[in-house]
Amino acid sequence: MGVHERIAGEGVGGGPDGRAHLVVVGNGMAGCRAVEELLARDPGRYRVTIFGAEPHVNYNRIMLSPVLAGEKTFDDIVINGLDWYHDNGIELITGDPVLAIDRVGKSVTARSGRTVSYDKLLIATGSDPFIIPVPGKDLPGVISFRDMADVDHMLAAAGAGGDAVVIGGGLLGLEAAHGLTLRGMKVTVLHLMPTLMERQLDEAAGWLLKTALEARGQTILTGADTAEIVGDTAVEGVRLKDGTLIPASLVVMAVGIRPSVTLARDAGLDIGRGIKVDDHMVTSDPDVLAVGECVEHDGNVYGLVAPLWDMCRALADGLVEQHSGYRGSVTSTKLKVSGIDVFSAGDFSGMEGVEDIVLRDASRGIYKRVVVKDERIVGAVLYGDTGDGNWYFDLLKKQENISDIRDLLIFGQSFASGGGQADPKAAVAALSDDAEICGCNGVSKARVCQAIVDGAVSLDAVRSTCKASASCGSCTGLVEQLLSITLGEDYGSEHIVKTLCKCTSFGHDDVRREIVAQGMRAIPEVMQKLHWSTPDGCSSCRPALNYYLLCAWPGEYVDDQQSRFVNERMHANIQKDGTYSVVPRMWGGLTNPRELRAIADVVEKFNAPMVKVTGGQRLDIFGIRKEDLPAVWADLNAGGMVSGHAYGKSLRTVKTCVGSEWCRFGTQDSTGLGVRIERMTWGSWMPHKFKIAVSGCPRNCAEATIKDFGVVCVDSGYELHVGGNGGIKVRATDLLCKVATEQQAMDYCAAFIQLYREHARYLERTAPWIERVGLDFINSRIVDDEAGREALTARFLFSQSFSQDDPWAARAAGAEAEQHQHLGEFRPLDAIAAE
Amino acid sequence: MIGDWIDIGPLSAIPSRGARTVPVAGGEEIAIFRTGDDAVYALVNRCPHKQGPLSQGIVHGHAVACPLHNWRINLASGEAIGDDKGCVPTIPAKVDAGRVLISRLHAVTSALAA
């Protein structure tokens, strides 16, 4: 019907040789492929003229990266040489871009003034690089990565050496960075998003890619927002919005491409995001066709090469009146960086009812994720081993039912097609023989296995023979797994290893030890190296990993807000109605008129329905809406108060009694000591909440013996108590030791907290922790080992140097405003009225 | 302009593995979730258990854990996962050209039903 039937119908055939004249605007991959397809069907049907803006014959644009990298030459990537044009009677006009189309007179005019009339016009103008509109974008030395001229420019710049900045961490940008690195430049990649190639890769694969590129000497800055390109007469550097200045003599902009539609728009054709075409690649003018990256088909615009082939087939079928029709394409991506294998295909987002099958092999640096819906593959991300990429892509395109091979699907075609067995417990088995299992006693995997083989067939037997797991016990999980692996079914575990969560086969202690041993510094890295079975964990493991990393790498690890429970993310306590309560810090339970006035004013200003004195000697303001929190904090900050961390797995309060300053029984300045301890410990993140109290005499009015750390002052000094707990199961403290000076009390406190921070499992209070590891262990580390204690204290104070920024002040100043603001508002009745 | 879909803002305004809220005049607040792999879901911002604000929960995979009692809700179906039983209304949502769109019809219906 309609448009396509007239493609080669009436009005065609008026050329000098009696054949219809097909004029192709664009000598690139799409334009020439379309002509090839046409020639294959009916070589004599049209007289063909091709205009090219570049001074080259038809070459393979996607192979520019290997040319830049020095792996290929321009001649290697030519698709059709001059002889092809000649042999097929095609007139080629290079270096002369078409600037105007006269659709009424049916002719095109090029920059040189040359005018050529057409019967059929094919627009294949491709796409233009997107140039981010920042100051300095037009400076010499700022280029895109789109054609051979750009490559020549980069090669010239690389010859002089120096620094290059590539803006854009997508496919094109990374290939440019790779080439420039190989050419000897020092390359920094700036990427706006948190992970590289985020449109093709998920976070796990993006992280692996970043690590691999960094290992090759590139600097990768994610979340990097370019503010301006600086330089007087040529590029000198790039300044980020955070003020960082990165020197560069070459800046490559590779942030994306846009369909090149100027010519078509000027000619009055229908334009959406690209030139709108029907299934036969016909535009709104029946004699004008378009193909390639410049078109929009069925709402889709493509920036990859594979759809071209399908489009050109449909186009040529239409030109010879054998209409088939283009139905859109499913695309796959492969990164062309030698030695780094990345594959992505289909959709791994945005659908209901999808399931993930994930395989991670840390020792070989492999991550595979296949997304399945209704027993069919809908997407795949492969890193490290992309050998099965095409197989998955094939199954995806054919929509094959994979239910029969589902269990083995992730292991690849050779496994799934029969033979081979997968070992789901590969994680521990994959550790090398010299891997250290027990850090306390320096026992290797081989020694543990030898002990088991020699007859130590239970955990206790292993502990008593080779000493593995006999000290702090943190490697118990690993030893259990080695027993299980070595003995197989003969090992009836009396201790089933309690894993961190269902996403992993490792326990808390294993994960913590491996984080430090392997120097892991990010959540996706831990999930990859420890073979997580889910793409991004769960609400149990993510907060735990976030804490373990924070504890292991103070000042270095960047907290992941989305891995925090609501209270820690919002810096307030959520209540059953969804409002929050706010508790400002009152040091040692002391307050003053200014603070009380500020609190009173906040209560009135925000109509807080309740204010309550807490068990921790401070005031809790209830019923604050999340939108109002920053304003409340600003007012409390103005009154001299900071966050009380009543919401955190962190130091809560230091409860005090009035002590020797006022009390007739007081033996020491318990109030002052409490304030000083709170000043030292506030803001620290811990495995669970942590409460401290200081009582001025054994009457213990501050209830120090049911706190995590309690000080009871006596005439001769300070009794230090640990591991107390109110709550569901009351536990009185154990007496740790007695010290003589206030400074010692503070140092021991810091050491104890750090020991707890480094050894307890996430969400384990000090009471169950001490019952698990035993008071002897605490004594041996805090009391008996002076050097160890001092080191613990030093590590705690170092960590504190990064954690004592008031989170409220940052939020009140506008940080993370999206946590508090609505995205928008919807007024359905207004909408209905408008209809 | 009245279409089938309401544009509620750019995808980039929603943190990855997070959510933002859209209050509905005369109805219940809608929570818009963005998963780690950039899928987008819209649900009424109310846990079927004790009405907790789901938007404040931890998003993992295509599920959210309610901040009040850790019920896990399937973002696609709105149903509680595991032993818990309950369901929260969902509103069709999609991303087009970087913009988050929710179904006008469902948003209106769920507002009027509230």
Tab-separated table of N, CA and C in Angstrom, chain A residues 271-377:
chain	number	residue	atom	x	y	z
A	271	ILE	N	11.338	14.916	10.857
A	271	ILE	CA	12.466	14.592	11.721
A	271	ILE	C	11.954	14.334	13.126
A	272	GLY	N	12.383	13.258	13.718
A	272	GLY	CA	12.140	13.053	15.146
A	272	GLY	C	13.473	13.215	15.833
A	273	ARG	N	13.971	12.143	16.437
A	273	ARG	CA	15.347	12.171	16.913
A	273	ARG	C	16.285	11.958	15.724
A	274	GLY	N	15.776	11.272	14.700
A	274	GLY	CA	16.508	11.095	13.453
A	274	GLY	C	15.541	11.356	12.309
A	275	ILE	N	15.996	11.052	11.101
A	275	ILE	CA	15.112	11.216	9.950
A	275	ILE	C	14.097	10.079	9.987
A	276	LYS	N	12.820	10.423	10.014
A	276	LYS	CA	11.812	9.377	10.186
A	276	LYS	C	11.652	8.560	8.906
A	277	VAL	N	11.727	7.233	9.059
A	277	VAL	CA	11.552	6.353	7.902
A	277	VAL	C	10.547	5.263	8.249
A	278	ASP	N	9.946	4.689	7.188
A	278	ASP	CA	9.042	3.559	7.393
A	278	ASP	C	9.837	2.255	7.312
A	279	ASP	N	9.144	1.128	7.249
A	279	ASP	CA	9.826	-0.165	7.251
A	279	ASP	C	10.684	-0.377	6.007
A	280	HIS	N	10.453	0.462	4.987
A	280	HIS	CA	11.218	0.309	3.749
A	280	HIS	C	12.240	1.427	3.597
A	281	MET	N	12.518	2.101	4.693
A	281	MET	CA	13.520	3.151	4.773
A	281	MET	C	13.154	4.361	3.914
A	282	VAL	N	11.844	4.564	3.689
A	282	VAL	CA	11.382	5.704	2.921
A	282	VAL	C	11.010	6.822	3.888
A	283	THR	N	11.439	8.041	3.566
A	283	THR	CA	11.153	9.176	4.437
A	283	THR	C	9.763	9.716	4.119
A	284	SER	N	9.473	10.890	4.626
A	284	SER	CA	8.163	11.484	4.368
A	284	SER	C	8.002	11.900	2.901
A	285	ASP	N	9.105	11.910	2.168
A	285	ASP	CA	9.035	12.138	0.721
A	285	ASP	C	9.272	10.789	0.040
A	286	PRO	N	8.305	10.292	-0.765
A	286	PRO	CA	8.443	8.939	-1.316
A	286	PRO	C	9.673	8.748	-2.201
A	287	ASP	N	10.272	9.813	-2.703
A	287	ASP	CA	11.457	9.656	-3.531
A	287	ASP	C	12.752	9.852	-2.753
A	288	VAL	N	12.612	10.086	-1.476
A	288	VAL	CA	13.808	10.261	-0.644
A	288	VAL	C	13.836	9.141	0.385
A	289	LEU	N	14.941	8.424	0.409
A	289	LEU	CA	15.120	7.347	1.379
A	289	LEU	C	16.257	7.722	2.324
A	290	ALA	N	16.313	7.019	3.422
A	290	ALA	CA	17.412	7.284	4.360
A	290	ALA	C	17.743	5.984	5.064
A	291	VAL	N	19.014	5.857	5.447
A	291	VAL	CA	19.455	4.611	6.056
A	291	VAL	C	20.624	4.885	6.997
A	292	GLY	N	20.753	4.060	7.997
A	292	GLY	CA	21.915	4.151	8.880
A	292	GLY	C	21.648	4.911	10.170
A	293	GLU	N	22.712	5.472	10.724
A	293	GLU	CA	22.618	6.120	12.032
A	293	GLU	C	21.816	7.410	11.999
A	294	CYS	N	21.549	7.936	10.780
A	294	CYS	CA	20.817	9.206	10.718
A	294	CYS	C	19.310	9.007	10.816
A	295	VAL	N	18.825	7.747	10.792
A	295	VAL	CA	17.378	7.556	10.739
A	295	VAL	C	16.778	7.215	12.096
A	296	GLU	N	15.477	7.444	12.164
A	296	GLU	CA	14.681	6.988	13.297
A	296	GLU	C	13.635	6.049	12.739
A	297	HIS	N	13.686	4.800	13.188
A	297	HIS	CA	12.721	3.806	12.735
A	297	HIS	C	11.922	3.305	13.913
A	298	ASP	N	10.618	3.431	13.841
A	298	ASP	CA	9.742	2.918	14.896
A	298	ASP	C	10.179	3.432	16.273
A	299	GLY	N	10.592	4.697	16.284
A	299	GLY	CA	10.982	5.313	17.548
A	299	GLY	C	12.411	5.031	17.981
A	300	ASN	N	13.117	4.190	17.233
A	300	ASN	CA	14.468	3.833	17.639
A	300	ASN	C	15.519	4.484	16.752
A	301	VAL	N	16.635	4.876	17.392
A	301	VAL	CA	17.804	5.381	16.687
A	301	VAL	C	18.956	4.458	17.061
A	302	TYR	N	19.733	4.045	16.081
A	302	TYR	CA	20.811	3.101	16.369
A	302	TYR	C	22.174	3.754	16.169
A	303	GLY	N	23.108	3.428	17.045
A	303	GLY	CA	24.461	3.956	16.901
A	303	GLY	C	25.481	2.851	16.723
A	304	LEU	N	25.021	1.696	16.342
A	304	LEU	CA	25.923	0.563	16.162
A	304	LEU	C	25.799	0.057	14.736
A	305	VAL	N	26.723	-0.815	14.356
A	305	VAL	CA	26.812	-1.151	12.944
A	305	VAL	C	25.817	-2.232	12.517
A	306	ALA	N	25.512	-3.155	13.408
A	306	ALA	CA	24.699	-4.303	12.990
A	306	ALA	C	23.344	-3.916	12.375
A	307	PRO	N	22.627	-2.950	12.923
A	307	PRO	CA	21.332	-2.601	12.326
A	307	PRO	C	21.454	-2.124	10.880
A	308	LEU	N	22.636	-1.586	10.519
A	308	LEU	CA	22.813	-1.109	9.145
A	308	LEU	C	22.545	-2.215	8.143
A	309	TRP	N	23.062	-3.389	8.450
A	309	TRP	CA	22.957	-4.485	7.488
A	309	TRP	C	21.482	-4.808	7.229
A	310	ASP	N	20.707	-4.892	8.296
A	310	ASP	CA	19.282	-5.202	8.138
A	310	ASP	C	18.560	-4.081	7.391
A	311	MET	N	18.911	-2.834	7.750
A	311	MET	CA	18.256	-1.697	7.087
A	311	MET	C	18.561	-1.708	5.588
A	312	CYS	N	19.828	-1.946	5.252
A	312	CYS	CA	20.223	-1.876	3.846
A	312	CYS	C	19.560	-2.985	3.028
A	313	ARG	N	19.359	-4.148	3.648
A	313	ARG	CA	18.649	-5.217	2.941
A	313	ARG	C	17.217	-4.787	2.623
A	314	ALA	N	16.533	-4.230	3.620
A	314	ALA	CA	15.152	-3.813	3.411
A	314	ALA	C	15.079	-2.693	2.373
A	315	LEU	N	16.054	-1.787	2.445
A	315	LEU	CA	16.090	-0.666	1.505
A	315	LEU	C	16.239	-1.170	0.070
A	316	ALA	N	17.212	-2.080	-0.125
A	316	ALA	CA	17.474	-2.566	-1.477
A	316	ALA	C	16.284	-3.382	-1.987
A	317	ASP	N	15.679	-4.158	-1.104
A	317	ASP	CA	14.484	-4.910	-1.510
A	317	ASP	C	13.412	-3.956	-2.018
A	318	GLY	N	13.279	-2.824	-1.339
A	318	GLY	CA	12.286	-1.843	-1.760
A	318	GLY	C	12.646	-1.211	-3.098
A	319	LEU	N	13.930	-0.937	-3.288
A	319	LEU	CA	14.367	-0.273	-4.521
A	319	LEU	C	14.149	-1.164	-5.748
A	320	VAL	N	14.122	-2.474	-5.546
A	320	VAL	CA	13.873	-3.370	-6.685
A	320	VAL	C	12.461	-3.967	-6.602
A	321	GLU	N	11.629	-3.324	-5.782
A	321	GLU	CA	10.221	-3.711	-5.663
A	321	GLU	C	10.012	-5.146	-5.197
A	322	GLN	N	10.863	-5.598	-4.289
A	322	GLN	CA	10.681	-6.912	-3.654
A	322	GLN	C	10.531	-6.645	-2.151
A	323	HIS	N	9.519	-5.913	-1.809
A	323	HIS	CA	9.468	-5.365	-0.449
A	323	HIS	C	9.505	-6.417	0.647
A	324	SER	N	10.448	-6.238	1.552
A	324	SER	CA	10.533	-7.153	2.694
A	324	SER	C	10.185	-6.394	3.970
A	325	GLY	N	10.868	-5.297	4.191
A	325	GLY	CA	10.543	-4.502	5.375
A	325	GLY	C	11.524	-4.740	6.504
A	326	TYR	N	11.917	-3.657	7.165
A	326	TYR	CA	12.833	-3.692	8.306
A	326	TYR	C	11.998	-3.693	9.572
A	327	ARG	N	12.371	-4.543	10.518
A	327	ARG	CA	11.543	-4.686	11.728
A	327	ARG	C	12.288	-4.265	12.994
A	328	GLY	N	13.343	-3.490	12.854
A	328	GLY	CA	14.119	-3.107	14.038
A	328	GLY	C	15.186	-4.146	14.334
A	329	SER	N	16.134	-3.793	15.185
A	329	SER	CA	17.266	-4.682	15.441
A	329	SER	C	17.498	-4.855	16.925
A	330	VAL	N	17.984	-6.038	17.284
A	330	VAL	CA	18.523	-6.260	18.616
A	330	VAL	C	20.035	-6.105	18.463
A	331	THR	N	20.637	-5.348	19.347
A	331	THR	CA	22.051	-5.052	19.129
A	331	THR	C	22.931	-5.707	20.182
A	332	SER	N	24.158	-5.937	19.790
A	332	SER	CA	25.163	-6.395	20.740
A	332	SER	C	26.385	-5.495	20.601
A	333	THR	N	27.200	-5.475	21.643
A	333	THR	CA	28.359	-4.593	21.675
A	333	THR	C	29.593	-5.386	22.061
A	334	LYS	N	30.673	-5.129	21.379
A	334	LYS	CA	31.955	-5.683	21.812
A	334	LYS	C	32.962	-4.549	21.853
A	335	LEU	N	33.690	-4.462	22.931
A	335	LEU	CA	34.697	-3.416	23.056
A	335	LEU	C	35.957	-3.861	22.328
A	336	LYS	N	36.456	-2.969	21.452
A	336	LYS	CA	37.653	-3.345	20.692
A	336	LYS	C	38.905	-2.803	21.380
A	337	VAL	N	39.201	-3.349	22.531
A	337	VAL	CA	40.441	-3.022	23.227
A	337	VAL	C	41.160	-4.342	23.400
A	338	SER	N	42.291	-4.481	22.720
A	338	SER	CA	42.918	-5.798	22.695
A	338	SER	C	43.283	-6.251	24.092
A	339	GLY	N	42.977	-7.489	24.393
A	339	GLY	CA	43.302	-8.055	25.693
A	339	GLY	C	42.221	-7.855	26.736
A	340	ILE	N	41.230	-7.021	26.421
A	340	ILE	CA	40.119	-6.848	27.355
A	340	ILE	C	38.857	-7.274	26.616
A	341	ASP	N	38.241	-8.322	27.095
A	341	ASP	CA	37.090	-8.851	26.379
A	341	ASP	C	35.803	-8.475	27.091
A	342	VAL	N	35.000	-7.699	26.405
A	342	VAL	CA	33.726	-7.273	26.963
A	342	VAL	C	32.654	-7.490	25.916
A	343	PHE	N	31.557	-8.072	26.339
A	343	PHE	CA	30.457	-8.302	25.410
A	343	PHE	C	29.169	-7.935	26.114
A	344	SER	N	28.270	-7.309	25.373
A	344	SER	CA	26.962	-7.024	25.945
A	344	SER	C	25.914	-7.087	24.855
A	345	ALA	N	24.776	-7.640	25.172
A	345	ALA	CA	23.726	-7.764	24.167
A	345	ALA	C	22.368	-7.687	24.828
A	346	GLY	N	21.422	-7.160	24.081
A	346	GLY	CA	20.033	-7.183	24.510
A	346	GLY	C	19.774	-6.272	25.690
A	347	ASP	N	18.792	-6.644	26.442
A	347	ASP	CA	18.270	-5.799	27.485
A	347	ASP	C	18.549	-6.447	28.822
A	348	PHE	N	19.224	-5.707	29.700
A	348	PHE	CA	19.338	-6.255	31.044
A	348	PHE	C	18.728	-5.289	32.043
A	349	SER	N	17.695	-4.620	31.588
A	349	SER	CA	17.008	-3.721	32.509
A	349	SER	C	15.573	-3.560	32.066
A	350	GLY	N	14.780	-3.037	32.962
A	350	GLY	CA	13.486	-2.501	32.570
A	350	GLY	C	12.394	-3.500	32.259
A	351	MET	N	12.542	-4.757	32.644
A	351	MET	CA	11.458	-5.684	32.339
A	351	MET	C	10.959	-6.373	33.584
A	352	GLU	N	9.709	-6.722	33.539
A	352	GLU	CA	9.138	-7.453	34.664
A	352	GLU	C	9.472	-8.934	34.529
A	353	GLY	N	9.611	-9.570	35.670
A	353	GLY	CA	9.714	-11.020	35.665
A	353	GLY	C	11.008	-11.568	35.104
A	354	VAL	N	12.067	-10.767	35.126
A	354	VAL	CA	13.325	-11.300	34.620
A	354	VAL	C	14.111	-11.928	35.770
A	355	GLU	N	14.944	-12.903	35.405
A	355	GLU	CA	15.799	-13.540	36.397
A	355	GLU	C	17.234	-13.452	35.924
A	356	ASP	N	18.139	-13.315	36.865
A	356	ASP	CA	19.556	-13.242	36.538
A	356	ASP	C	20.229	-14.570	36.813
A	357	ILE	N	21.104	-14.976	35.913
A	357	ILE	CA	21.999	-16.089	36.185
A	357	ILE	C	23.407	-15.493	36.138
A	358	VAL	N	24.115	-15.601	37.248
A	358	VAL	CA	25.409	-14.923	37.355
A	358	VAL	C	26.503	-15.938	37.644
A	359	LEU	N	27.613	-15.781	36.973
A	359	LEU	CA	28.794	-16.594	37.272
A	359	LEU	C	29.977	-15.652	37.453
A	360	ARG	N	30.680	-15.821	38.553
A	360	ARG	CA	31.882	-15.014	38.747
A	360	ARG	C	33.041	-15.958	39.007
A	361	ASP	N	34.141	-15.713	38.376
A	361	ASP	CA	35.345	-16.496	38.628
A	361	ASP	C	36.467	-15.503	38.857
A	362	ALA	N	36.698	-15.230	40.129
A	362	ALA	CA	37.624	-14.149	40.464
A	362	ALA	C	39.040	-14.462	40.014
A	363	SER	N	39.444	-15.731	40.157
A	363	SER	CA	40.840	-16.033	39.857
A	363	SER	C	41.141	-15.807	38.381
A	364	ARG	N	40.144	-15.982	37.537
A	364	ARG	CA	40.368	-15.745	36.118
A	364	ARG	C	39.797	-14.404	35.641
A	365	GLY	N	39.253	-13.609	36.572
A	365	GLY	CA	38.745	-12.299	36.193
A	365	GLY	C	37.548	-12.368	35.280
A	366	ILE	N	36.652	-13.296	35.574
A	366	ILE	CA	35.512	-13.498	34.675
A	366	ILE	C	34.204	-13.141	35.377
A	367	TYR	N	33.361	-12.454	34.644
A	367	TYR	CA	32.019	-12.156	35.115
A	367	TYR	C	31.062	-12.408	33.972
A	368	LYS	N	30.065	-13.210	34.233
A	368	LYS	CA	29.072	-13.485	33.194
A	368	LYS	C	27.695	-13.306	33.805
A	369	ARG	N	26.829	-12.654	33.061
A	369	ARG	CA	25.467	-12.495	33.551
A	369	ARG	C	24.525	-12.680	32.373
A	370	VAL	N	23.629	-13.617	32.522
A	370	VAL	CA	22.631	-13.851	31.481
A	370	VAL	C	21.269	-13.555	32.093
A	371	VAL	N	20.492	-12.740	31.392
A	371	VAL	CA	19.188	-12.349	31.892
A	371	VAL	C	18.122	-13.149	31.154
A	372	VAL	N	17.283	-13.809	31.924
A	372	VAL	CA	16.296	-14.722	31.348
A	372	VAL	C	14.899	-14.258	31.715
A	373	LYS	N	14.010	-14.325	30.736
A	373	LYS	CA	12.607	-14.028	31.009
A	373	LYS	C	11.754	-15.060	30.281
A	374	ASP	N	10.828	-15.645	30.995
A	374	ASP	CA	9.943	-16.658	30.413
A	374	ASP	C	10.751	-17.719	29.657
A	375	GLU	N	11.837	-18.180	30.287
A	375	GLU	CA	12.656	-19.265	29.723
A	375	GLU	C	13.362	-18.855	28.432
A	376	ARG	N	13.483	-17.543	28.202
A	376	ARG	CA	14.210	-17.086	27.026
A	376	ARG	C	15.235	-16.039	27.424
A	377	ILE	N	16.376	-16.046	26.739
A	377	ILE	CA	17.418	-15.067	27.049
A	377	ILE	C	16.991	-13.706	26.504
